[in-house]
XYZ file of C-alpha atoms in Angstrom:
739
model
C -140.156 -57.620 -40.666
C -142.911 -57.203 -43.307
C -142.710 -54.855 -46.292
C -145.362 -52.893 -47.985
C -144.896 -50.662 -51.077
C -147.385 -48.461 -52.813
C -148.771 -44.992 -53.642
C -150.481 -42.959 -50.901
C -154.026 -42.549 -52.077
C -155.475 -40.726 -49.068
C -154.195 -39.189 -45.873
C -156.979 -40.200 -43.450
C -155.641 -38.479 -40.392
C -152.515 -36.531 -39.449
C -151.232 -34.998 -36.249
C -148.898 -32.166 -37.364
C -147.412 -31.867 -33.881
C -145.922 -35.337 -33.741
C -146.366 -36.698 -37.285
C -148.655 -39.571 -36.391
C -150.511 -40.452 -39.585
C -153.187 -42.839 -40.791
C -153.146 -43.238 -44.559
C -154.382 -45.538 -47.318
C -151.824 -46.965 -49.646
C -152.443 -48.626 -53.023
C -150.163 -51.444 -54.173
C -150.549 -53.498 -57.272
C -153.428 -55.628 -55.874
C -155.201 -53.811 -53.141
C -155.615 -50.729 -50.838
C -154.276 -51.082 -47.295
C -154.349 -48.904 -44.239
C -150.958 -47.914 -42.891
C -150.323 -46.172 -39.510
C -147.154 -44.719 -38.027
C -145.067 -41.558 -37.465
C -144.060 -39.781 -40.650
C -141.961 -36.606 -40.688
C -143.222 -35.759 -44.104
C -145.810 -37.390 -46.324
C -148.276 -36.413 -49.053
C -150.890 -37.962 -51.283
C -149.434 -39.309 -54.536
C -146.063 -40.156 -53.104
C -144.694 -43.696 -53.337
C -143.196 -45.261 -50.129
C -141.685 -48.509 -49.116
C -142.703 -49.188 -45.495
C -141.249 -51.783 -43.114
C -143.100 -53.080 -40.096
C -145.769 -55.625 -39.263
C -149.442 -56.389 -39.953
C -151.674 -56.002 -36.933
C -155.401 -56.483 -36.289
C -157.077 -53.356 -34.815
C -160.146 -54.121 -32.715
C -162.190 -51.304 -34.443
C -160.513 -50.688 -37.779
C -159.452 -54.143 -38.806
C -156.225 -55.146 -40.548
C -153.529 -52.453 -40.650
C -149.812 -52.129 -41.390
C -148.006 -50.680 -38.472
C -144.933 -48.930 -39.884
C -141.653 -48.840 -38.098
C -139.373 -47.387 -40.789
C -139.881 -46.254 -44.362
C -138.144 -44.859 -47.443
C -139.463 -42.626 -50.181
C -139.706 -43.917 -53.741
C -140.025 -41.546 -56.628
C -143.341 -41.970 -58.494
C -142.603 -43.985 -61.597
C -145.938 -44.239 -63.411
C -147.923 -41.584 -65.195
C -150.821 -42.072 -62.789
C -148.433 -41.894 -59.765
C -146.790 -38.682 -60.980
C -150.180 -37.057 -61.659
C -151.521 -37.976 -58.194
C -148.263 -36.726 -56.599
C -148.513 -33.356 -58.293
C -152.291 -33.003 -57.777
C -151.973 -33.574 -54.040
C -151.638 -29.875 -53.267
C -147.943 -30.324 -52.436
C -146.814 -27.560 -54.711
C -148.659 -24.225 -54.850
C -149.904 -23.541 -58.372
C -150.434 -27.175 -59.289
C -153.872 -28.647 -58.759
C -155.632 -31.566 -60.456
C -156.069 -29.763 -63.814
C -152.532 -28.427 -64.043
C -151.070 -31.842 -62.974
C -152.970 -33.656 -65.662
C -151.782 -31.106 -68.320
C -148.127 -31.500 -67.209
C -148.258 -35.286 -67.360
C -149.943 -35.202 -70.723
C -147.226 -32.937 -72.057
C -144.050 -34.406 -70.510
C -145.053 -37.913 -69.488
C -142.568 -39.769 -67.249
C -140.056 -36.882 -67.579
C -142.447 -34.440 -65.807
C -140.555 -34.382 -62.414
C -137.160 -33.957 -64.140
C -138.568 -31.117 -66.275
C -139.811 -29.314 -63.151
C -136.456 -29.788 -61.369
C -133.952 -29.289 -64.173
C -135.672 -27.445 -67.068
C -138.462 -25.334 -65.492
C -138.418 -22.955 -68.487
C -140.153 -25.702 -70.486
C -143.157 -25.568 -68.210
C -144.341 -22.487 -70.156
C -145.087 -24.846 -73.091
C -148.192 -25.962 -71.057
C -151.219 -23.785 -71.503
C -151.911 -21.579 -68.436
C -148.344 -21.547 -67.159
C -146.365 -18.268 -67.732
C -142.813 -17.523 -66.764
C -143.723 -16.384 -63.211
C -145.850 -19.444 -62.468
C -143.124 -21.725 -63.878
C -140.570 -20.079 -61.615
C -142.897 -20.397 -58.641
C -143.480 -24.093 -59.313
C -139.731 -24.707 -59.623
C -138.940 -22.928 -56.330
C -141.728 -24.739 -54.500
C -140.487 -28.091 -55.842
C -136.909 -27.352 -54.699
C -138.137 -26.232 -51.295
C -140.088 -29.417 -50.817
C -137.050 -31.562 -51.639
C -134.891 -29.514 -49.097
C -137.618 -29.611 -46.503
C -138.064 -33.367 -46.857
C -134.330 -34.012 -46.150
C -134.317 -31.617 -43.162
C -137.493 -33.245 -41.709
C -135.896 -36.656 -41.958
C -132.835 -35.247 -40.175
C -134.829 -33.657 -37.368
C -137.076 -36.672 -36.915
C -134.213 -38.493 -35.229
C -134.344 -35.835 -32.503
C -138.127 -36.131 -32.030
C -138.727 -32.722 -33.633
C -142.098 -32.900 -35.348
C -143.162 -31.556 -38.735
C -144.654 -28.236 -37.437
C -141.401 -27.191 -35.840
C -139.346 -28.599 -38.655
C -141.022 -26.238 -41.100
C -140.337 -23.267 -38.808
C -136.675 -24.301 -38.481
C -136.379 -24.671 -42.239
C -137.925 -21.206 -42.788
C -135.376 -19.675 -40.460
C -132.205 -21.410 -41.682
C -133.141 -22.567 -45.211
C -130.817 -24.917 -46.948
C -128.154 -24.511 -44.204
C -130.461 -25.868 -41.450
C -128.563 -29.038 -40.818
C -125.092 -27.476 -40.587
C -126.483 -24.646 -38.335
C -127.990 -27.124 -35.881
C -124.925 -29.318 -35.819
C -122.729 -26.249 -35.021
C -124.895 -25.122 -32.111
C -128.281 -26.750 -31.426
C -129.070 -24.187 -28.681
C -129.606 -21.683 -31.422
C -133.012 -23.378 -31.880
C -134.100 -21.991 -28.458
C -133.027 -18.504 -29.353
C -134.237 -18.362 -32.920
C -137.376 -20.547 -33.330
C -140.670 -19.549 -31.795
C -142.124 -22.400 -29.846
C -138.917 -24.336 -29.429
C -137.853 -23.840 -25.845
C -134.554 -24.672 -24.268
C -135.753 -28.099 -23.192
C -136.311 -29.316 -26.826
C -132.975 -27.742 -27.963
C -131.252 -29.307 -24.961
C -132.578 -32.713 -25.879
C -131.125 -32.392 -29.393
C -127.825 -31.160 -28.016
C -127.409 -33.931 -25.425
C -128.352 -36.522 -28.034
C -125.529 -35.105 -30.171
C -123.130 -35.601 -27.269
C -122.687 -31.971 -25.993
C -121.444 -31.987 -22.381
C -123.854 -31.533 -19.536
C -121.767 -28.668 -18.254
C -120.977 -27.077 -21.681
C -120.778 -23.257 -21.536
C -123.178 -23.277 -24.511
C -125.645 -25.236 -22.503
C -125.343 -23.230 -19.231
C -125.590 -19.891 -21.050
C -128.583 -21.027 -23.140
C -130.416 -22.490 -20.171
C -129.817 -19.294 -18.102
C -131.058 -17.071 -20.895
C -134.110 -19.364 -21.344
C -135.103 -18.697 -17.661
C -134.560 -15.034 -18.049
C -136.626 -14.964 -21.250
C -139.320 -16.987 -19.524
C -139.580 -14.214 -16.911
C -139.834 -11.613 -19.700
C -142.649 -13.667 -21.358
C -144.528 -13.365 -18.078
C -144.352 -9.601 -18.108
C -141.187 -8.968 -16.024
C -138.451 -6.603 -17.235
C -135.919 -8.120 -14.914
C -135.397 -11.081 -12.576
C -133.976 -11.010 -9.061
C -130.578 -12.699 -9.332
C -131.330 -15.133 -6.501
C -134.530 -16.351 -8.262
C -132.743 -16.657 -11.554
C -129.861 -18.685 -10.090
C -132.221 -21.099 -8.319
C -134.448 -21.612 -11.315
C -131.539 -22.175 -13.800
C -129.779 -24.498 -11.363
C -132.972 -26.672 -11.089
C -133.566 -26.666 -14.826
C -129.977 -27.578 -15.815
C -129.238 -29.968 -12.984
C -125.985 -28.157 -12.063
C -124.813 -26.322 -8.963
C -125.817 -22.664 -8.271
C -122.116 -21.882 -8.402
C -122.058 -22.866 -12.130
C -125.012 -20.586 -12.760
C -123.380 -17.682 -10.888
C -120.213 -18.110 -12.975
C -122.338 -18.218 -16.162
C -123.959 -14.925 -15.181
C -120.518 -13.359 -14.800
C -119.537 -14.595 -18.239
C -122.785 -13.329 -19.793
C -122.363 -9.974 -18.056
C -118.716 -9.620 -19.302
C -119.883 -10.556 -22.858
C -122.546 -7.834 -22.502
C -125.347 -10.355 -23.027
C -127.011 -9.249 -19.780
C -127.028 -6.351 -17.313
C -126.875 -6.712 -13.550
C -127.876 -3.732 -11.455
C -128.713 -2.992 -7.865
C -132.404 -1.849 -7.420
C -132.988 -0.851 -3.791
C -132.252 -4.205 -2.061
C -132.522 -6.486 -5.164
C -129.768 -7.424 -7.511
C -131.680 -7.273 -10.780
C -130.705 -9.203 -13.890
C -131.833 -7.746 -17.233
C -131.614 -8.760 -20.850
C -129.793 -5.881 -22.432
C -132.763 -4.815 -24.585
C -135.044 -4.411 -21.552
C -132.489 -2.634 -19.458
C -131.951 -0.059 -22.245
C -135.672 0.331 -22.760
C -136.400 0.950 -19.126
C -133.500 3.417 -18.732
C -134.602 5.135 -21.970
C -138.177 5.552 -20.797
C -136.989 6.902 -17.451
C -134.760 9.445 -19.084
C -137.299 10.681 -21.649
C -140.117 10.954 -19.188
C -138.084 13.044 -16.857
C -136.844 15.172 -19.665
C -140.378 15.920 -20.838
C -141.301 17.067 -17.313
C -138.376 19.574 -17.466
C -138.650 20.781 -21.023
C -140.240 24.118 -21.617
C -143.198 24.119 -23.993
C -144.623 26.993 -25.975
C -147.056 28.699 -23.597
C -150.616 29.323 -24.654
C -150.878 33.146 -24.316
C -154.655 33.667 -23.938
C -156.366 32.740 -20.686
C -156.785 28.973 -20.686
C -159.927 28.943 -18.521
C -161.691 31.361 -20.847
C -160.815 29.279 -23.819
C -162.119 26.086 -22.183
C -165.373 27.928 -21.339
C -165.790 28.954 -25.024
C -165.187 25.375 -26.197
C -167.869 24.132 -23.752
C -170.287 26.687 -25.066
C -169.530 25.735 -28.726
C -169.714 22.010 -28.129
C -172.643 22.257 -25.749
C -170.928 20.342 -23.021
C -170.268 20.919 -19.351
C -166.978 19.598 -18.092
C -166.592 18.168 -14.578
C -164.011 19.702 -12.311
C -161.322 17.079 -13.032
C -162.035 17.114 -16.732
C -161.443 20.872 -16.826
C -158.383 20.457 -14.685
C -157.064 17.827 -17.120
C -157.491 20.143 -20.068
C -155.726 22.945 -18.215
C -152.872 20.708 -17.071
C -152.457 19.361 -20.597
C -151.897 22.984 -21.774
C -149.467 23.868 -18.953
C -147.286 20.705 -18.703
C -144.844 19.006 -21.021
C -146.369 15.596 -20.124
C -149.615 14.600 -18.452
C -151.373 11.328 -17.518
C -155.156 11.102 -17.582
C -156.646 7.955 -16.077
C -160.270 6.919 -15.419
C -162.758 4.134 -15.783
C -165.766 3.850 -18.152
C -168.236 6.671 -18.214
C -165.861 9.160 -16.599
C -165.497 11.270 -19.764
C -162.047 10.397 -21.086
C -163.201 10.844 -24.676
C -164.907 14.204 -23.974
C -161.693 15.344 -22.279
C -159.493 14.259 -25.177
C -161.771 16.063 -27.657
C -161.662 19.231 -25.642
C -157.839 19.049 -25.346
C -157.611 18.646 -29.123
C -159.902 21.641 -29.711
C -157.919 23.822 -27.346
C -154.636 23.045 -29.035
C -156.066 23.445 -32.521
C -157.513 26.840 -31.607
C -154.021 27.833 -30.654
C -152.612 26.699 -34.044
C -150.770 23.606 -32.530
C -150.692 20.406 -34.559
C -151.901 17.238 -32.822
C -151.212 13.626 -33.495
C -153.385 10.782 -32.137
C -152.350 7.143 -31.655
C -153.170 3.950 -29.752
C -151.412 0.562 -29.311
C -153.733 -1.538 -31.495
C -155.611 -1.141 -34.764
C -158.977 -1.537 -33.030
C -158.110 1.028 -30.345
C -156.888 3.518 -32.999
C -160.081 2.999 -34.977
C -162.201 3.672 -31.827
C -160.206 6.786 -31.095
C -160.599 8.081 -34.631
C -164.416 7.422 -34.504
C -164.700 9.215 -31.152
C -162.649 12.278 -31.993
C -163.381 12.742 -35.695
C -159.597 13.035 -36.266
C -157.163 10.577 -37.834
C -155.665 8.155 -35.316
C -152.957 5.650 -36.083
C -151.451 2.603 -34.351
C -148.245 3.510 -32.622
C -146.337 1.140 -35.044
C -147.841 2.946 -38.030
C -147.202 6.364 -36.447
C -143.498 5.455 -35.949
C -143.341 4.113 -39.519
C -142.202 0.603 -38.876
C -140.175 -0.303 -41.935
C -137.333 -2.317 -43.445
C -133.577 -2.042 -43.094
C -130.827 -3.077 -45.462
C -131.465 -6.726 -44.669
C -134.703 -8.374 -45.758
C -135.652 -9.341 -42.156
C -134.290 -6.248 -40.505
C -137.110 -4.019 -39.385
C -137.046 -0.881 -37.283
C -138.963 2.303 -36.478
C -138.098 4.958 -39.050
C -139.322 7.668 -36.662
C -136.719 8.047 -33.888
C -134.451 10.562 -32.224
C -132.802 11.326 -35.541
C -136.081 11.622 -37.468
C -138.707 12.642 -34.901
C -142.413 13.031 -35.283
C -143.494 16.458 -36.615
C -146.162 17.729 -34.303
C -146.671 20.092 -31.338
C -148.863 17.652 -29.283
C -149.190 13.886 -29.263
C -152.102 12.115 -27.447
C -151.845 8.364 -26.840
C -154.870 6.319 -25.703
C -155.052 2.885 -24.105
C -151.636 3.402 -22.490
C -152.241 0.496 -20.091
C -151.609 -1.831 -23.102
C -148.160 -0.360 -23.926
C -145.131 -2.418 -22.848
C -141.742 -1.036 -22.000
C -140.152 -1.634 -25.413
C -142.940 0.120 -27.382
C -142.956 3.063 -24.909
C -139.202 3.461 -25.321
C -139.449 3.610 -29.116
C -142.383 6.077 -28.880
C -140.661 8.462 -26.508
C -137.452 8.371 -28.635
C -139.464 9.564 -31.602
C -141.066 12.541 -29.779
C -139.113 15.738 -30.244
C -138.096 17.889 -27.314
C -140.676 20.491 -26.542
C -143.619 18.412 -27.813
C -146.552 18.105 -25.341
C -147.496 14.530 -24.432
C -150.912 13.397 -23.096
C -151.062 9.710 -22.030
C -154.638 8.359 -21.501
C -155.564 5.005 -20.023
C -157.416 3.015 -17.389
C -154.854 1.889 -14.836
C -157.200 -0.643 -13.348
C -157.361 -2.753 -16.534
C -155.048 -5.710 -17.173
C -151.460 -4.709 -17.799
C -149.681 -5.014 -21.162
C -149.118 -8.430 -22.638
C -145.466 -7.558 -23.130
C -142.920 -6.827 -20.322
C -143.381 -3.921 -18.052
C -145.937 -2.165 -15.980
C -145.638 1.227 -17.659
C -148.852 3.114 -16.858
C -149.042 1.834 -13.222
C -145.371 2.559 -12.581
C -145.692 6.141 -14.056
C -148.721 6.911 -11.899
C -147.381 5.312 -8.699
C -144.027 7.167 -8.975
C -145.817 10.474 -8.505
C -143.141 12.077 -10.687
C -145.445 12.711 -13.735
C -148.591 14.914 -13.319
C -151.667 12.740 -13.092
C -155.363 13.624 -13.308
C -157.889 10.996 -12.211
C -161.347 11.247 -13.779
C -163.628 9.787 -11.092
C -167.099 11.245 -11.776
C -169.532 9.033 -13.673
C -171.654 11.120 -15.924
C -175.431 11.086 -15.729
C -175.823 9.483 -19.099
C -173.298 6.755 -18.172
C -175.136 6.171 -14.900
C -178.095 4.888 -16.899
C -175.953 1.944 -18.017
C -175.602 -0.900 -15.554
C -172.545 -1.938 -17.504
C -170.771 1.215 -16.326
C -172.214 1.172 -12.865
C -171.254 -2.493 -12.369
C -167.782 -2.040 -13.734
C -167.143 0.659 -11.092
C -168.773 -1.405 -8.393
C -166.599 -4.395 -9.197
C -163.492 -2.177 -9.328
C -164.329 -0.997 -5.796
C -164.853 -4.586 -4.561
C -168.656 -4.433 -4.529
C -171.172 -6.932 -5.843
C -172.832 -5.908 -9.226
C -176.505 -5.322 -9.681
C -177.769 -8.056 -12.037
C -180.964 -8.514 -14.049
C -182.402 -5.073 -13.255
C -185.556 -4.542 -15.420
C -185.018 -2.887 -18.785
C -181.279 -2.579 -18.212
C -178.259 -3.813 -20.033
C -176.581 -6.289 -17.609
C -177.869 -9.836 -17.326
C -176.868 -12.977 -15.546
C -178.105 -16.418 -16.519
C -177.663 -19.109 -13.858
C -176.163 -22.406 -14.969
C -174.247 -24.886 -12.741
C -172.674 -27.312 -15.184
C -169.922 -26.182 -17.675
C -171.556 -28.159 -20.508
C -174.802 -26.309 -19.809
C -173.036 -22.970 -19.805
C -171.551 -23.710 -23.234
C -175.024 -24.860 -24.555
C -176.561 -21.595 -23.172
C -173.837 -19.427 -24.852
C -174.316 -21.198 -28.169
C -178.140 -20.596 -27.935
C -177.625 -16.918 -26.955
C -175.262 -16.333 -29.950
C -177.157 -18.354 -32.495
C -180.774 -17.455 -31.682
C -181.798 -15.454 -28.607
C -179.490 -12.363 -28.844
C -179.952 -11.926 -32.603
C -183.688 -12.154 -32.060
C -183.655 -9.766 -29.072
C -181.264 -7.109 -30.450
C -181.576 -7.410 -34.235
C -177.854 -7.945 -34.507
C -176.344 -11.064 -36.008
C -173.472 -12.675 -34.273
C -171.079 -11.245 -36.867
C -172.534 -7.736 -36.465
C -171.338 -7.309 -32.920
C -171.769 -10.176 -30.523
C -168.470 -11.283 -28.930
C -167.798 -14.120 -26.541
C -164.976 -13.658 -23.991
C -163.538 -16.127 -21.568
C -160.899 -15.846 -18.930
C -159.136 -18.985 -20.109
C -158.022 -20.796 -23.244
C -158.453 -24.405 -22.169
C -161.279 -26.388 -20.586
C -164.984 -26.749 -21.458
C -165.617 -23.025 -21.096
C -162.254 -22.076 -22.526
C -161.736 -20.240 -25.821
C -160.543 -23.241 -27.745
C -163.683 -25.294 -27.116
C -165.956 -22.353 -27.404
C -164.556 -21.527 -30.809
C -165.109 -25.076 -32.093
C -168.626 -25.187 -30.705
C -169.680 -21.731 -32.004
C -168.140 -22.478 -35.463
C -170.172 -25.675 -35.600
C -173.451 -23.769 -35.115
C -172.738 -20.385 -36.643
C -170.699 -21.442 -39.694
C -171.292 -25.241 -40.296
C -169.651 -27.173 -43.089
C -171.376 -27.217 -46.486
C -170.544 -29.109 -49.712
C -169.624 -25.891 -51.549
C -167.974 -24.078 -48.613
C -164.157 -24.451 -48.811
C -162.226 -25.269 -45.730
C -158.628 -25.957 -44.653
C -157.462 -27.895 -41.631
C -154.388 -26.521 -39.976
C -153.207 -28.512 -36.931
C -156.250 -28.760 -34.676
C -158.167 -25.890 -36.267
C -160.542 -26.051 -39.289
C -160.633 -22.719 -41.188
C -163.782 -22.347 -43.245
C -165.071 -19.646 -45.621
C -167.251 -17.384 -43.449
C -165.215 -17.862 -40.263
C -164.524 -14.961 -37.898
C -160.763 -14.864 -37.305
C -158.191 -12.879 -35.489
C -154.514 -12.040 -36.368
C -152.384 -13.220 -33.434
C -149.061 -11.401 -34.008
C -147.830 -8.207 -35.604
C -146.854 -8.749 -39.255
C -145.538 -5.560 -40.756
C -144.725 -7.069 -44.124
C -148.163 -8.423 -44.868
C -149.609 -6.659 -47.901
C -153.262 -5.637 -48.002
C -155.516 -4.184 -50.758
C -158.781 -2.286 -50.381
C -161.790 -4.221 -51.571
C -163.417 -0.895 -52.594
C -160.438 0.752 -54.345
C -157.980 -1.602 -56.051
C -155.407 1.085 -56.216
C -155.449 1.621 -52.478
C -153.047 -0.733 -50.725
C -150.634 -0.902 -47.828
C -148.681 -3.119 -45.504
C -149.128 -4.422 -41.971
C -151.659 -6.391 -39.982
C -151.491 -6.372 -36.206
C -152.085 -8.569 -33.250
C -155.786 -8.371 -32.274
C -157.140 -7.308 -35.805
C -160.274 -9.312 -36.612
C -161.744 -10.251 -40.039
C -163.813 -12.761 -41.977
C -162.479 -15.486 -44.316
C -163.927 -14.957 -47.765
C -161.941 -17.370 -49.871
C -159.821 -20.609 -49.503
C -157.844 -21.767 -52.599
C -156.453 -25.246 -52.072
C -154.680 -25.333 -55.403
C -152.827 -22.085 -54.939
C -152.666 -22.741 -51.182
C -153.923 -19.492 -49.699
C -156.676 -18.107 -47.576
C -158.143 -14.576 -48.148
C -159.412 -12.554 -45.157
C -161.150 -9.186 -45.121
C -160.349 -7.018 -42.106
C -162.337 -4.011 -40.932
C -164.764 -4.561 -43.846
C -162.107 -3.150 -46.213
C -158.601 -4.681 -46.118
C -158.153 -7.883 -48.169
C -155.203 -9.955 -47.116
C -153.948 -13.234 -48.639
C -152.403 -15.745 -46.264
C -150.150 -18.454 -47.658
C -150.993 -21.758 -45.930
C -147.609 -21.621 -44.243
C -148.721 -18.414 -42.391
C -151.838 -19.992 -40.827
C -150.204 -20.043 -37.403
C -150.822 -16.256 -37.369
C -154.645 -16.840 -37.472
C -156.997 -18.072 -34.790
C -160.798 -18.436 -34.803
C -162.328 -15.430 -33.146
C -165.828 -16.478 -32.202
C -164.503 -16.458 -28.650
C -161.502 -14.543 -27.341
C -159.536 -14.421 -24.062
C -160.103 -11.234 -22.095
C -156.425 -10.406 -22.619
C -156.823 -10.597 -26.354
C -159.841 -8.308 -26.247
C -158.019 -5.344 -24.776
C -158.285 -2.216 -26.842
C -161.525 -3.406 -28.434
C -165.160 -2.566 -27.872
C -168.132 -4.792 -28.746
C -171.922 -3.944 -28.812
C -172.729 -7.227 -27.029
C -170.583 -9.196 -24.677
C -171.224 -12.875 -23.603
C -168.978 -14.450 -21.024
C -168.904 -17.728 -19.053
C -168.544 -17.377 -15.238
C -167.247 -20.676 -13.902
C -164.332 -22.387 -12.115
C -160.878 -21.667 -13.316
C -157.330 -20.994 -12.199
C -157.269 -18.351 -9.412
C -154.574 -16.421 -11.313
C -157.159 -15.852 -14.046
C -160.292 -15.352 -12.053
C -159.278 -11.864 -10.791
C -161.174 -8.661 -10.248
C -159.206 -6.645 -12.788
C -159.858 -9.381 -15.399
C -163.584 -9.220 -14.757
C -163.435 -5.361 -14.780
C -161.459 -5.370 -18.093
C -163.953 -7.714 -19.685
C -166.991 -5.641 -18.764
C -165.464 -2.442 -20.013
C -165.258 -3.982 -23.528
C -169.052 -3.897 -23.835
C -171.065 -0.958 -25.153
C -174.730 -2.011 -25.229
C -175.275 -5.329 -23.466
C -173.497 -7.823 -21.137
C -174.783 -11.344 -20.614
C -172.878 -13.509 -18.030
C -173.613 -17.196 -17.847
C -172.694 -19.477 -14.961
C -172.580 -19.411 -11.116
C -172.871 -16.273 -9.079
C -170.323 -17.505 -6.513
C -167.570 -17.166 -9.117
C -168.429 -13.492 -9.675
C -167.941 -13.052 -5.900
C -164.661 -14.979 -5.998
C -163.373 -12.853 -8.855
C -164.264 -9.610 -7.087
C -162.686 -10.759 -3.837
C -159.530 -11.919 -5.682
C -157.843 -8.541 -6.065
C -154.504 -10.164 -6.360
C -152.499 -8.324 -9.036
C -149.674 -10.572 -10.111
C -146.339 -8.988 -9.199
C -144.324 -7.803 -12.150
C -140.620 -7.206 -11.698
C -140.267 -3.760 -13.130
C -137.723 -1.100 -12.247
C -139.420 1.897 -13.943
C -141.050 3.300 -10.785
C -137.877 3.037 -8.766
C -135.823 4.628 -11.548
C -138.284 7.575 -11.937
C -138.144 8.144 -8.152
C -134.332 7.833 -7.989
C -133.471 10.106 -10.897
C -136.210 12.705 -10.188
C -134.724 13.146 -6.735
C -131.302 13.770 -8.392
C -132.886 16.376 -10.656
C -134.349 18.075 -7.622
C -131.036 18.309 -5.834
């Protein structure tokens, strides 16, 4: 076996998923290309690699590494390169040079053992010295853990997540119970944890293994929107996954039930298996909804119809029959659902309800599931609207990572009326926390479009409530004259009724461009976003043009569209900083989206430095304004105001947002919508997905592709079955109340 030792001068290529790396290494005489799988590697580090020399047909002579060991840098140049590589936040080329000039060959020992001496270097204060020390220690721990995990084929990306969860005790935690990885680490499923466990010698029929695999199947159902799983389906799926008999799984379910890890309940003719959290949420929502139908509210003394008439006169509006009925029902019931499609006057109805209650000295709170939906609600009503999470004051507990809603049954919301918009997006967990925080006697108005896609999270809340018939429901079904002028609105309703849309009507707002090949569809979309639509509308792409797609993968999927649109709309430039994270290049000027709720993330107003807050939410979109490779952070401005700094380790929370999936667009509105219409999985090419996409557009829709796929989507009215017991519970317990 050959040996090669030297300093890494450049990382040419790296796959963060599996660790495959191509790098240049400098030895005493020459620079060589080295390839192989490295758990952890950085520029400036010295390694001793073992393997063999090979001749690549395209790239020439290379050293193919089989194993390697790390060697501490031992020269001034090596130490400086090591520190200047960006490995440690706060140390770039300038600081690395200063440190080596000051401490020489002792630099690394000073950082590790005497970090207080770092303040002797100009530009390093006590805080920065402490930060450098902590980062250096973390890198050492992380390196050891990556080497440990490498033997179980766990790549660098997951290794970092594992380390962030368990810290210095990572190795001992995994050795004790490797199945914890499936429970605790996002992205590590049971199969990866199982591979680690079996490699460690854990029995095929271990109770740990059977319980973890069964919970994995249950959680997989939850991830697909179900609040429970029929026991028969769960047993069959877990048996197949684990390669054990169905009797083993049935026995495991009994143990999990006894240990109160799951709930098993009879729902009509189905034995339903719930995770405890979803059972409690579904039962809690049922109880509170029925209580609000029974609770007496303060009656509005003056004649309601007369008050509505005065509001119409003052606002110069004329309510439709069902709008007027909705306002009256909101005043007379403890809880009401208002549903309707675009152009049916939901906003006017909400505004009238608010005016009626305010005229009667009743306080009103407004909220929606997402930041963008709350912002739209606020702009439409002229009143403050918050996200539900912000309304419920999501905060911290005694433990650093313990978070909870501070508004609950013990500290309820202080208001007489609460109006919630975009209820179709609310999953069962959020609805449970919301209803717990609403005091008895408070009026509730739930507003949403039941024909849109259901919530991303488990449950079918709005549809179940409406179909149960237990809660009063008003359907707004009249399209107003002004809305009838928009082919977007007309076509959305046509599609919802299973009818073909009217396309390319002269001087209208709904266009279809025919293209057969997917590559041509992408080229057309790029041309539309880069030139034609800005020239036609006067809006730049970043001012309001949004590309949506039904799918993530494929030529017309979001991933490829984002790369292609970024290439044209925000190309690389010499002075434009960028950062590659996995397969994504983030660049100053990019349009990005937050992909998960992060309640701890701090933001600061770019207009008022004293105005700050916490929390950024799934679906919020912004623009990258700064990338600092030395300090290792990216700065993003959201909503043209909130400045947030992302450490490089948090970049898995950001995605490019030139193109979004239709699911990710829920709760948002865009002036101009562009969407490919092409072949895709039938489960995605559905009527309600197309309907949801069109209802996101305000001014203009441009579809690009083949008309036959519009027809296929309209005909595909298959709504994926979600296992949810809310409807059955509402019916069952409302019957008991009536007895």
